[in-house]
Amino acid sequence: MEKVYSRPKLLKRTPFHYCAGCGHSIIHRLVAEVIEEMNLQDRIVGVNSAGCSVFAYNYLDLDMAESAHGRGLAVATGLKRASPETIVFTYQGDGDLAAIGTAETIHAANRGERITAIFVNNAVYGMTGGQMAPTTLLAQQTTTTPLGRDARLEGYPIRVSEMLAMLRGVVYVERTAVDSPANIRRTKRAIRKAFQVQLDDLGFSLVEILSPCPINWKRDPLESWQWIGKEMIKEFPMGVMKDLTGQKDAD
Amino acid sequence: MDGNSVVGEAAIRAGCQCYFGYPITPQNELTEYMATHLSKRKGCTFIQAESEIAAVNMVFGASLAGVRVMTSSSSPGMSLKQEGISYLASCELPSVIVDISRGGPGLGTISAAQSDYFQATKGGGHGDYRTIVLAPSSVQELADMTHRAFDLADTYRIPVIILADGVLGQMMEPVEFKHEPPERLPVRSSALRGAKGRPRRIVKTCTSNPSEMEEINWSLYRRYQLIREEETACETFLVEDAELIVVAFGIAARIARGAVKNARASGLKVGLFRPITLWPFPSNKVEELANRTKYFLDFELNMGQMLEDVQLALNGKGEVFFYGRPGGVIPTPSEVLRVISRHYYQKGLK
Ligand SMILES: Cc1ncc(C[n+]2csc(CCOP(=O)(O)OP(=O)(O)O)c2C)c(N)n1
Ligand code: SF4
């Protein structure tokens, strides 16, 4: 029988430390598949951040470095400028990329750094136990918004993709989700395209991925998937926010 | 050339390939020099970063890629860089960080002070780490030490701080560069550029394993001990028969040197001891001097930060007086001479 699906070689045979139903494990797999299919493993460096994915290097069999919380895109900038032939990506959560690292994010994007950012938006701080993130939805309960996020007190959820799309250095931004097989496939296409933008030396690219955090959402994995489809995408609509490549996707 | 530009030129000649900085007085000439001269060179990059935090993290990235890289700043900016310096130290990433310091705390004044001694030598960032700290006291030394800083950083895989001050940064003096820029820019063999033909590499600081953490710290500590043994540097001037030795670093040492000469001219047996590496601090030399001389005068443009290291080194073997000005205003050699004479006569040394 023909083998049509197998584990990507770049994904190590190490059991994930992520909670059951966590989106990080799916996204790791997608990143590994894309890098393998694009044959980039010999010339790629990943920069991961503080957050649940800080141990990403335990799973992805690539050159990888850790950065201080929020500084991923500055580290990636230094790396890419010092070695322009290297393909550089960051893997960051919403606390990391959109709170403590806002400045680094906006400016790397605005400079049009040839970097691909994988931005995992799970609407909470996962690693530190479920506090409010800049992307926490209005009325969403977290450990630091026990009564639900109130716009008057905590401001509004930040729409990172829309915000970055306005910057001229940004070539491609898409928001996807990993809440259904179709969206998982869509996410993979987006990741591939984001790397292609870097290979073509066009500018900054980012894929924002809506991803479940069942533990901190206090929902089981299935309910978490449904919550993304029902609630999260109201605040964070999926789709291509910007695409200057001129190449339309299949869907 | 002014001191700041000299650092830039020396860095380029040392093979510095990337510079990332954020403007702050009194070191802007260095940032501007790199913008003009470094970015012209093939394969080299200059970025005016959005902040000191971003700049030092760009340094982190470029060092990961295996090239010689530098950033510079001044006191308030150095505070922002501390997070990154701690990470650089932890990941053993060679890097050169220039602090043309000014008066603080807070936004302070742009004129010279030495009030960042604690911050530079005692950590500044979190964790049990050290950085080599070099303290030049002339423009020529700025050039020489910049080169040396890159070599030390590579040899020991450690961030090296050059701690100068506003006066030195702005000062014009003749300078001789002893090196030509390398034709081919070297790439360290440990670089992270993709795992072609070798197992992948990871550079990390995070561990959930306490004994792994302990081993990392032991290994750093052993390196620091080696640096202590091999790289401690100082300079002495007229100490052989001195009854009183002035201890001073950087620009203060220059003022003190003038005072010591004048003291000698009026028959006082006074010498000068100048630490060149502030970390590692030349404690052994201080102790050795205490076998011959009982009295020391610690002179700094702060209120006694290095004094603690001098006292520790002496360990009660000699008596240390202190004279400090908290920075901003630069005292003259004759002012320092007055202090020297006062202690000299009070101790009945004549
Ligand atoms: C300077 C600093 N502040 C705080 C922390 C603690 N911290 C670690 S991860 C994290 C938030 C992570 O949230 P996110 O980026 O959304 O990633 P997730 O864990 O949800 O995947 C925080 C606050 C830190 N490591 N460093
Ligand atoms: S806390 Fe949330 S983000 Fe972290 S591993 Fe668990 S499910 Fe994933």
XYZ file of C-alpha atoms and ligand atoms in Angstrom:
635
model
C 0.000 0.000 0.000
C 1.234 3.484 -0.776
C 2.133 5.580 2.239
C 0.435 8.939 1.889
C 1.043 10.486 5.266
C 3.859 10.190 7.771
C 5.561 12.023 10.553
C 7.850 14.789 9.281
C 11.482 13.902 9.960
C 12.099 17.332 11.432
C 9.631 16.634 14.202
C 11.561 14.661 16.787
C 10.100 11.570 18.386
C 9.811 13.288 21.754
C 6.463 13.372 23.547
C 5.143 16.939 23.636
C 4.962 18.647 27.001
C 1.878 20.566 25.858
C -1.527 20.009 27.443
C -3.982 17.741 25.691
C -5.660 19.646 22.893
C -3.090 22.463 22.812
C -2.613 24.114 19.445
C 1.170 24.380 19.754
C 1.652 20.697 18.943
C -0.364 20.966 15.740
C 1.440 24.122 14.697
C 4.849 22.587 15.419
C 3.964 19.776 13.120
C 2.853 22.156 10.373
C 6.060 24.171 10.653
C 8.112 20.975 10.445
C 6.170 19.741 7.427
C 6.524 23.002 5.538
C 10.251 23.314 6.215
C 10.748 19.745 5.103
C 8.666 20.112 1.977
C 10.439 23.332 1.058
C 13.744 21.671 1.839
C 14.923 24.507 4.064
C 16.327 22.502 6.985
C 19.964 23.071 5.989
C 19.696 26.838 6.022
C 17.052 27.725 8.561
C 17.247 29.030 12.128
C 14.254 29.279 14.426
C 13.990 31.783 17.249
C 11.542 30.834 19.937
C 10.311 32.909 22.770
C 9.278 32.704 26.380
C 5.868 31.110 26.644
C 4.628 27.556 26.503
C 6.606 27.058 23.304
C 9.930 27.935 24.939
C 10.921 24.284 24.580
C 10.131 24.169 20.850
C 13.734 23.128 20.207
C 12.981 19.850 21.957
C 10.686 18.939 19.070
C 11.929 20.730 15.979
C 15.157 19.210 14.712
C 16.593 22.504 13.472
C 19.171 25.086 14.494
C 17.260 26.991 17.129
C 17.824 29.723 19.658
C 15.815 31.077 22.484
C 15.220 34.754 22.963
C 14.223 36.851 25.924
C 10.478 37.361 26.339
C 9.253 39.540 23.499
C 12.613 40.053 21.837
C 12.308 37.374 19.200
C 12.040 39.717 16.250
C 15.021 41.795 17.368
C 17.108 38.640 17.753
C 15.883 37.427 14.388
C 16.772 40.805 12.873
C 20.355 40.575 14.101
C 20.653 37.023 12.832
C 19.215 37.765 9.426
C 21.283 40.911 8.913
C 24.466 39.113 9.903
C 23.672 36.190 7.650
C 21.202 37.145 4.906
C 21.368 33.694 3.305
C 19.870 32.087 6.381
C 16.115 31.649 6.527
C 14.969 32.960 9.886
C 11.647 32.478 11.621
C 10.273 33.356 15.012
C 7.709 31.342 16.915
C 5.873 33.562 19.383
C 2.800 33.677 21.550
C 0.454 36.635 21.911
C 1.858 37.790 25.242
C 5.295 37.643 23.727
C 4.665 39.248 20.366
C 1.883 41.668 21.213
C 2.557 42.798 24.792
C 6.162 42.855 25.958
C 7.473 42.636 22.398
C 5.183 45.148 20.714
C 7.976 47.553 19.877
C 10.262 44.852 18.483
C 7.381 43.453 16.437
C 6.236 46.723 14.916
C 9.711 47.893 14.051
C 11.000 44.647 12.572
C 7.844 44.505 10.475
C 8.145 48.132 9.487
C 11.772 47.717 8.434
C 10.563 44.927 6.224
C 12.993 42.477 7.747
C 13.172 39.319 5.679
C 11.816 37.246 8.504
C 8.819 34.949 8.889
C 6.891 35.218 12.143
C 4.649 32.413 13.334
C 2.306 34.076 15.780
C 0.244 31.779 17.971
C -2.771 33.620 19.337
C -4.465 31.715 22.132
C -5.928 34.784 23.837
C -4.146 34.120 27.147
C -0.749 33.832 28.757
C -0.445 30.070 28.779
C 2.845 29.405 30.462
C 2.339 31.620 33.474
C -1.072 30.211 34.250
C -3.752 31.906 32.219
C -3.501 35.634 32.805
C -4.956 38.224 30.448
C -3.181 38.688 27.130
C -3.480 41.699 24.835
C -5.616 39.416 22.680
C -7.981 38.306 25.446
C -11.567 38.781 24.256
C -13.930 41.245 25.878
C -15.784 39.553 28.740
C -13.343 36.627 28.646
C -12.388 35.474 32.119
C -8.736 34.990 32.929
C -6.914 34.830 36.243
C -6.236 38.571 36.068
C -9.642 39.463 34.660
C -11.721 37.297 36.952
C -14.884 39.245 36.100
C -14.171 39.192 32.415
C -12.131 41.662 30.366
C -13.691 45.093 30.577
C -12.735 47.507 27.797
C -12.960 50.483 30.125
C -10.408 48.983 32.480
C -8.304 46.708 30.314
C -8.705 48.100 26.832
C -9.642 46.172 23.737
C -8.172 43.033 22.214
C -5.330 44.001 19.892
C -5.745 42.946 16.290
C -2.118 42.390 15.459
C -2.567 41.280 11.878
C -4.708 44.264 10.924
C -2.260 46.573 12.658
C 0.793 45.141 10.945
C -0.914 45.098 7.574
C -0.793 48.892 7.622
C 2.993 48.939 7.735
C 4.746 49.274 4.437
C 7.512 46.792 5.207
C 4.966 44.031 5.591
C 4.392 41.924 2.507
C 2.137 39.161 3.679
C -0.110 38.695 6.709
C -2.786 36.096 7.079
C -4.889 35.013 10.031
C -5.860 31.370 10.197
C -6.878 28.886 12.891
C -6.268 25.297 13.847
C -9.825 24.456 14.896
C -10.754 22.149 12.026
C -9.004 19.965 9.462
C -9.804 22.503 6.758
C -8.361 25.376 8.766
C -5.304 23.317 9.654
C -4.642 22.799 5.958
C -5.206 26.479 5.367
C -2.733 27.305 8.118
C -0.149 25.102 6.487
C -0.594 26.881 3.162
C -0.205 30.222 4.909
C 2.999 29.141 6.652
C 4.389 27.921 3.364
C 3.562 31.188 1.681
C 5.096 33.193 4.501
C 8.374 31.331 4.062
C 8.177 31.807 0.306
C 7.970 35.576 0.831
C 11.262 35.397 2.699
C 12.864 33.134 0.095
C 11.861 35.655 -2.554
C 13.423 38.434 -0.464
C 10.252 40.509 -0.504
C 9.865 41.675 3.083
C 8.237 40.770 6.369
C 5.635 38.037 6.625
C 3.498 36.838 9.510
C 0.909 34.157 10.035
C -1.390 34.655 12.997
C -2.873 31.371 14.109
C -5.892 31.165 16.407
C -5.040 28.294 18.665
C -6.742 26.592 21.599
C -5.489 26.660 25.177
C -7.961 24.231 26.768
C -6.390 24.301 30.215
C -6.582 28.027 30.682
C -9.841 28.422 28.841
C -11.246 25.835 31.266
C -12.823 23.982 28.371
C -12.191 20.520 27.046
C -10.388 20.236 23.699
C -13.580 19.851 21.686
C -15.288 22.824 23.311
C -12.119 24.812 22.766
C -12.202 24.123 19.047
C -15.814 25.219 18.993
C -15.046 28.343 20.983
C -12.510 29.423 18.378
C -15.073 29.007 15.600
C -17.902 30.650 17.524
C -16.268 33.394 19.576
C -12.685 34.046 18.697
C -13.167 34.587 14.999
C -15.766 37.259 15.715
C -13.001 39.368 17.223
C -10.275 38.004 14.976
C -11.707 37.288 11.538
C -9.699 34.860 9.480
C -8.304 35.753 6.103
C -5.502 37.418 4.228
C -4.939 40.854 5.721
C -2.288 41.805 3.245
C -0.595 40.190 0.305
C 1.778 42.109 -1.897
C 3.158 39.027 -3.605
C 0.610 39.221 -6.401
C 0.134 35.459 -6.197
C -3.326 34.511 -5.044
C -3.752 31.394 -2.965
C -5.749 28.402 -4.102
C -8.611 29.148 -1.728
C 39.499 62.094 15.838
C 37.141 62.198 18.783
C 37.122 59.235 21.138
C 33.714 57.999 20.042
C 34.663 57.845 16.364
C 37.920 56.160 17.312
C 35.970 53.317 18.895
C 33.987 52.973 15.682
C 37.064 52.879 13.478
C 38.845 50.449 15.786
C 35.810 48.174 15.772
C 35.704 48.134 11.980
C 39.394 47.304 11.915
C 38.765 44.496 14.396
C 36.348 42.941 11.929
C 33.127 44.103 13.534
C 30.467 43.272 10.994
C 27.301 44.503 12.665
C 26.503 47.484 14.822
C 23.121 48.131 16.412
C 22.518 51.243 18.468
C 20.110 53.854 19.685
C 21.097 57.516 19.972
C 22.075 58.892 23.340
C 24.506 61.673 24.236
C 27.500 61.610 24.768
C 28.131 58.678 22.436
C 26.255 59.725 19.294
C 29.406 60.207 17.248
C 30.007 56.471 17.540
C 26.544 55.544 16.267
C 26.923 58.082 13.477
C 30.391 56.827 12.601
C 29.044 53.320 12.185
C 26.123 54.577 10.102
C 28.549 56.310 7.766
C 31.478 53.916 7.663
C 30.379 50.445 8.675
C 27.361 50.277 6.410
C 29.617 51.072 3.428
C 31.566 47.859 3.932
C 30.628 44.694 2.124
C 28.671 42.255 4.226
C 28.310 44.714 7.095
C 25.191 46.117 8.687
C 24.249 49.150 10.698
C 20.799 49.491 12.232
C 19.479 52.358 14.281
C 17.288 50.219 16.492
C 13.986 51.274 18.016
C 15.426 51.052 21.528
C 18.455 49.898 23.473
C 16.533 46.734 24.305
C 16.081 45.942 20.641
C 19.693 46.893 19.860
C 21.192 44.514 22.384
C 18.896 41.735 21.227
C 19.990 42.345 17.652
C 23.513 41.911 18.993
C 22.327 38.591 20.404
C 21.044 37.545 16.994
C 24.150 38.590 15.087
C 26.365 36.857 17.605
C 24.277 33.713 17.109
C 25.097 34.014 13.425
C 28.776 33.949 14.381
C 29.997 37.440 13.537
C 31.731 40.178 15.482
C 29.107 42.608 16.675
C 28.955 45.717 18.804
C 26.485 48.062 20.418
C 27.058 51.206 22.411
C 25.121 53.431 24.715
C 25.311 55.632 27.757
C 24.028 55.197 31.289
C 20.196 55.223 30.975
C 20.518 53.161 27.817
C 22.790 50.709 29.574
C 20.066 50.110 32.122
C 17.810 48.983 29.291
C 20.479 46.710 27.864
C 20.895 44.731 31.053
C 18.256 42.154 30.193
C 20.058 41.384 26.955
C 23.493 41.324 28.587
C 22.296 38.711 31.035
C 21.055 36.578 28.140
C 24.289 37.100 26.185
C 26.271 35.991 29.212
C 24.054 32.995 29.774
C 24.266 31.862 26.137
C 28.014 32.585 26.031
C 27.662 34.848 23.031
C 30.709 37.012 22.291
C 29.775 40.671 22.011
C 31.208 44.111 22.661
C 29.176 46.735 24.500
C 30.492 50.272 24.825
C 29.246 52.455 27.668
C 30.231 56.101 27.278
C 28.736 56.838 30.640
C 27.277 60.045 31.997
C 25.967 61.348 35.293
C 22.941 59.756 36.900
C 20.758 58.383 38.401
C 17.748 58.944 36.204
C 18.187 60.939 33.048
C 21.004 62.806 34.772
C 23.488 64.932 32.942
C 25.425 64.353 29.754
C 28.745 65.252 31.317
C 31.215 62.725 32.602
C 30.759 60.625 35.702
C 31.849 57.197 36.836
C 28.663 56.350 38.621
C 27.965 53.224 36.583
C 30.839 51.245 38.083
C 28.497 49.062 40.122
C 26.223 48.432 37.183
C 29.068 47.498 34.855
C 31.097 45.367 37.231
C 28.538 43.755 39.495
C 26.100 42.455 36.946
C 23.311 44.909 36.339
C 21.169 42.186 34.856
C 19.821 39.173 36.681
C 21.690 36.001 37.450
C 25.121 34.852 38.495
C 27.150 36.143 35.614
C 30.125 38.354 34.891
C 31.233 40.503 32.028
C 34.778 41.621 31.369
C 34.946 45.390 31.931
C 37.742 47.436 30.382
C 38.409 51.003 31.486
C 40.455 53.081 29.024
C 41.854 56.439 30.052
C 43.032 57.894 26.746
C 41.863 58.010 23.167
C 44.700 55.717 22.114
C 43.541 53.235 24.707
C 39.994 53.474 23.402
C 41.348 52.231 20.086
C 43.522 49.497 21.552
C 40.941 48.272 24.015
C 38.210 48.139 21.409
C 40.343 45.691 19.477
C 41.207 43.768 22.586
C 37.560 43.641 23.612
C 36.646 41.728 20.446
C 39.489 39.276 20.978
C 38.574 38.712 24.620
C 34.918 38.270 23.738
C 35.758 35.558 21.205
C 38.341 33.825 23.382
C 36.087 33.515 26.400
C 32.681 33.627 24.671
C 31.580 36.463 26.899
C 30.141 39.971 26.573
C 32.871 42.585 27.075
C 31.999 46.077 28.268
C 34.186 49.062 27.537
C 33.424 51.559 30.278
C 34.525 55.028 29.264
C 32.853 58.359 29.900
C 31.645 61.494 28.209
C 34.963 63.318 28.436
C 36.871 60.491 26.779
C 34.195 60.036 24.158
C 34.346 63.686 23.130
C 38.079 64.182 23.557
C 40.299 64.705 20.514
C 43.746 63.153 20.646
C 46.127 61.749 18.089
C 45.676 58.049 17.654
C 47.450 55.257 15.859
C 45.452 52.284 14.610
C 47.538 49.144 14.774
C 45.398 46.952 12.550
C 43.999 46.995 9.058
C 40.428 45.814 8.583
C 40.380 42.095 7.700
C 39.749 41.322 4.057
C 37.448 38.444 4.727
C 35.100 38.672 7.632
C 35.429 35.636 9.846
C 32.479 33.499 10.928
C 32.771 31.620 14.216
C 32.555 27.877 13.880
C 29.756 27.689 16.438
C 27.456 29.890 14.321
C 23.781 29.138 13.918
C 23.046 29.352 10.214
C 21.223 26.137 9.467
C 22.262 22.574 10.202
C 23.800 21.730 6.849
C 26.030 18.661 7.093
C 26.055 18.586 10.899
C 23.694 17.896 13.788
C 21.512 20.877 14.646
C 22.601 23.323 17.362
C 20.458 24.907 19.994
C 21.223 27.968 22.056
C 19.057 28.223 25.115
C 18.922 29.581 28.605
C 15.757 27.960 29.865
C 15.872 24.690 31.705
C 13.398 23.027 33.981
C 16.127 20.786 35.324
C 17.776 22.173 38.485
C 20.960 20.133 38.139
C 21.370 21.234 34.532
C 21.039 24.823 35.752
C 23.659 24.182 38.384
C 26.039 22.687 35.833
C 25.599 25.710 33.535
C 26.486 28.014 36.409
C 29.479 25.910 37.431
C 30.755 25.988 33.914
C 30.357 29.764 33.690
C 32.052 30.116 37.061
C 35.057 28.065 35.920
C 35.399 30.331 32.894
C 35.231 33.407 35.110
C 37.971 31.964 37.319
C 40.135 31.416 34.247
C 39.548 35.004 33.127
C 40.532 36.176 36.604
C 43.815 34.323 36.335
C 44.636 35.238 32.772
C 43.232 38.626 31.984
C 43.417 40.856 35.034
C 45.230 44.018 34.021
C 46.411 47.170 35.753
C 48.979 49.922 35.506
C 51.185 51.425 38.177
C 53.029 54.734 38.171
C 55.764 55.651 40.656
C 54.614 53.139 43.263
C 58.011 51.629 44.165
C 58.848 54.043 46.966
C 55.387 55.540 47.415
C 54.132 56.304 50.908
C 50.644 56.899 49.573
C 49.071 55.399 46.456
C 46.166 56.933 44.622
C 43.760 54.394 43.157
C 41.734 55.619 40.198
C 40.386 54.348 36.878
C 39.506 55.824 33.509
C 39.374 59.585 33.227
C 39.851 59.968 36.994
C 43.174 58.144 36.669
C 44.253 60.708 34.157
C 43.486 63.546 36.521
C 45.150 61.621 39.345
C 48.267 61.090 37.266
C 48.674 64.851 36.927
C 48.191 65.234 40.665
C 50.770 62.534 41.390
C 53.345 64.221 39.165
C 52.776 67.544 40.912
C 53.007 65.824 44.290
C 56.339 64.324 43.330
C 57.541 67.737 42.175
C 56.870 69.029 45.671
C 58.652 66.121 47.263
C 55.710 63.917 48.297
C 56.260 60.218 47.673
C 52.994 59.457 45.933
C 52.181 56.828 43.320
C 49.227 55.798 41.174
C 47.496 52.488 40.765
C 45.062 52.168 37.862
C 42.905 49.112 37.307
C 42.575 48.515 33.560
C 40.164 45.636 33.947
C 37.479 46.645 36.423
C 36.222 43.103 36.284
C 38.245 41.088 36.972
C 39.428 43.617 39.551
C 43.209 43.480 40.107
C 42.852 42.588 43.795
C 46.134 40.699 43.992
C 48.080 43.717 42.859
C 46.396 45.922 45.470
C 47.272 43.379 48.126
C 50.845 43.247 46.904
C 51.133 47.023 47.039
C 49.861 46.936 50.613
C 53.007 45.010 51.549
C 54.976 48.142 50.753
C 52.590 51.007 51.333
C 50.097 51.507 54.100
C 48.042 54.384 52.760
C 45.737 54.510 49.755
C 43.532 57.220 48.391
C 40.646 56.029 46.269
C 39.590 58.755 43.875
C 36.507 58.424 41.671
C 33.874 60.467 39.921
C 31.210 58.832 42.043
C 30.709 58.442 45.753
C 32.785 55.350 46.326
C 31.748 52.475 44.114
C 35.197 51.066 43.339
C 36.146 51.824 46.931
C 34.371 48.644 47.992
C 36.588 46.556 45.732
C 39.712 48.287 47.000
C 38.711 47.693 50.607
C 37.953 44.048 49.880
C 41.315 43.627 48.189
C 43.154 45.256 51.093
C 41.245 43.208 53.604
C 42.370 45.477 56.427
C 46.028 45.478 55.378
C 46.123 49.174 54.625
C 44.140 52.308 55.253
C 42.021 53.741 52.427
C 40.884 57.330 52.253
C 38.263 58.303 49.789
C 37.813 61.337 47.633
C 34.916 61.428 45.230
C 32.962 63.930 43.247
C 29.579 62.590 42.239
C 30.038 63.330 38.597
C 29.145 66.083 36.203
C 31.834 68.442 37.452
C 35.369 67.333 36.630
C 37.895 68.173 39.352
C 41.334 69.465 38.438
C 44.659 67.807 39.291
C 45.394 70.562 41.791
C 42.162 69.827 43.623
C 43.190 66.185 43.899
C 46.683 67.246 44.942
C 45.212 69.228 47.822
C 43.433 66.088 49.029
C 46.603 64.030 48.645
C 48.653 66.548 50.619
C 46.093 66.761 53.389
C 46.122 63.020 54.007
C 49.871 62.860 53.520
C 50.600 65.421 56.203
C 47.860 64.245 58.568
C 49.443 60.827 58.587
C 52.805 62.408 59.321
C 54.361 61.023 56.198
C 56.689 63.932 55.580
C 10.792 39.622 31.175
C 9.853 38.518 31.458
N 8.657 38.781 32.038
C 7.810 37.790 32.305
C 8.128 36.499 31.994
C 7.159 35.393 32.347
N 6.458 34.855 31.183
C 6.884 33.732 30.584
S 5.932 33.276 29.312
C 4.868 34.569 29.577
C 3.634 34.764 28.747
C 3.518 33.833 27.643
O 2.339 34.019 26.983
P 2.220 33.875 25.434
O 3.294 34.646 24.763
O 0.831 34.230 25.060
O 2.545 32.326 25.147
P 1.772 31.001 25.569
O 2.394 30.531 26.835
O 0.327 31.357 25.708
O 2.024 30.047 24.464
C 5.304 35.342 30.645
C 4.595 36.542 31.120
C 9.382 36.253 31.396
N 9.783 35.042 31.026
N 10.222 37.269 31.126
S -1.190 26.137 28.924
Fe -2.302 26.437 27.010
S -0.748 27.078 25.520
Fe 0.298 26.161 27.270
S 0.573 24.015 26.756
Fe -1.285 24.157 27.932
S -2.871 24.394 26.388
Fe -0.943 24.855 25.406
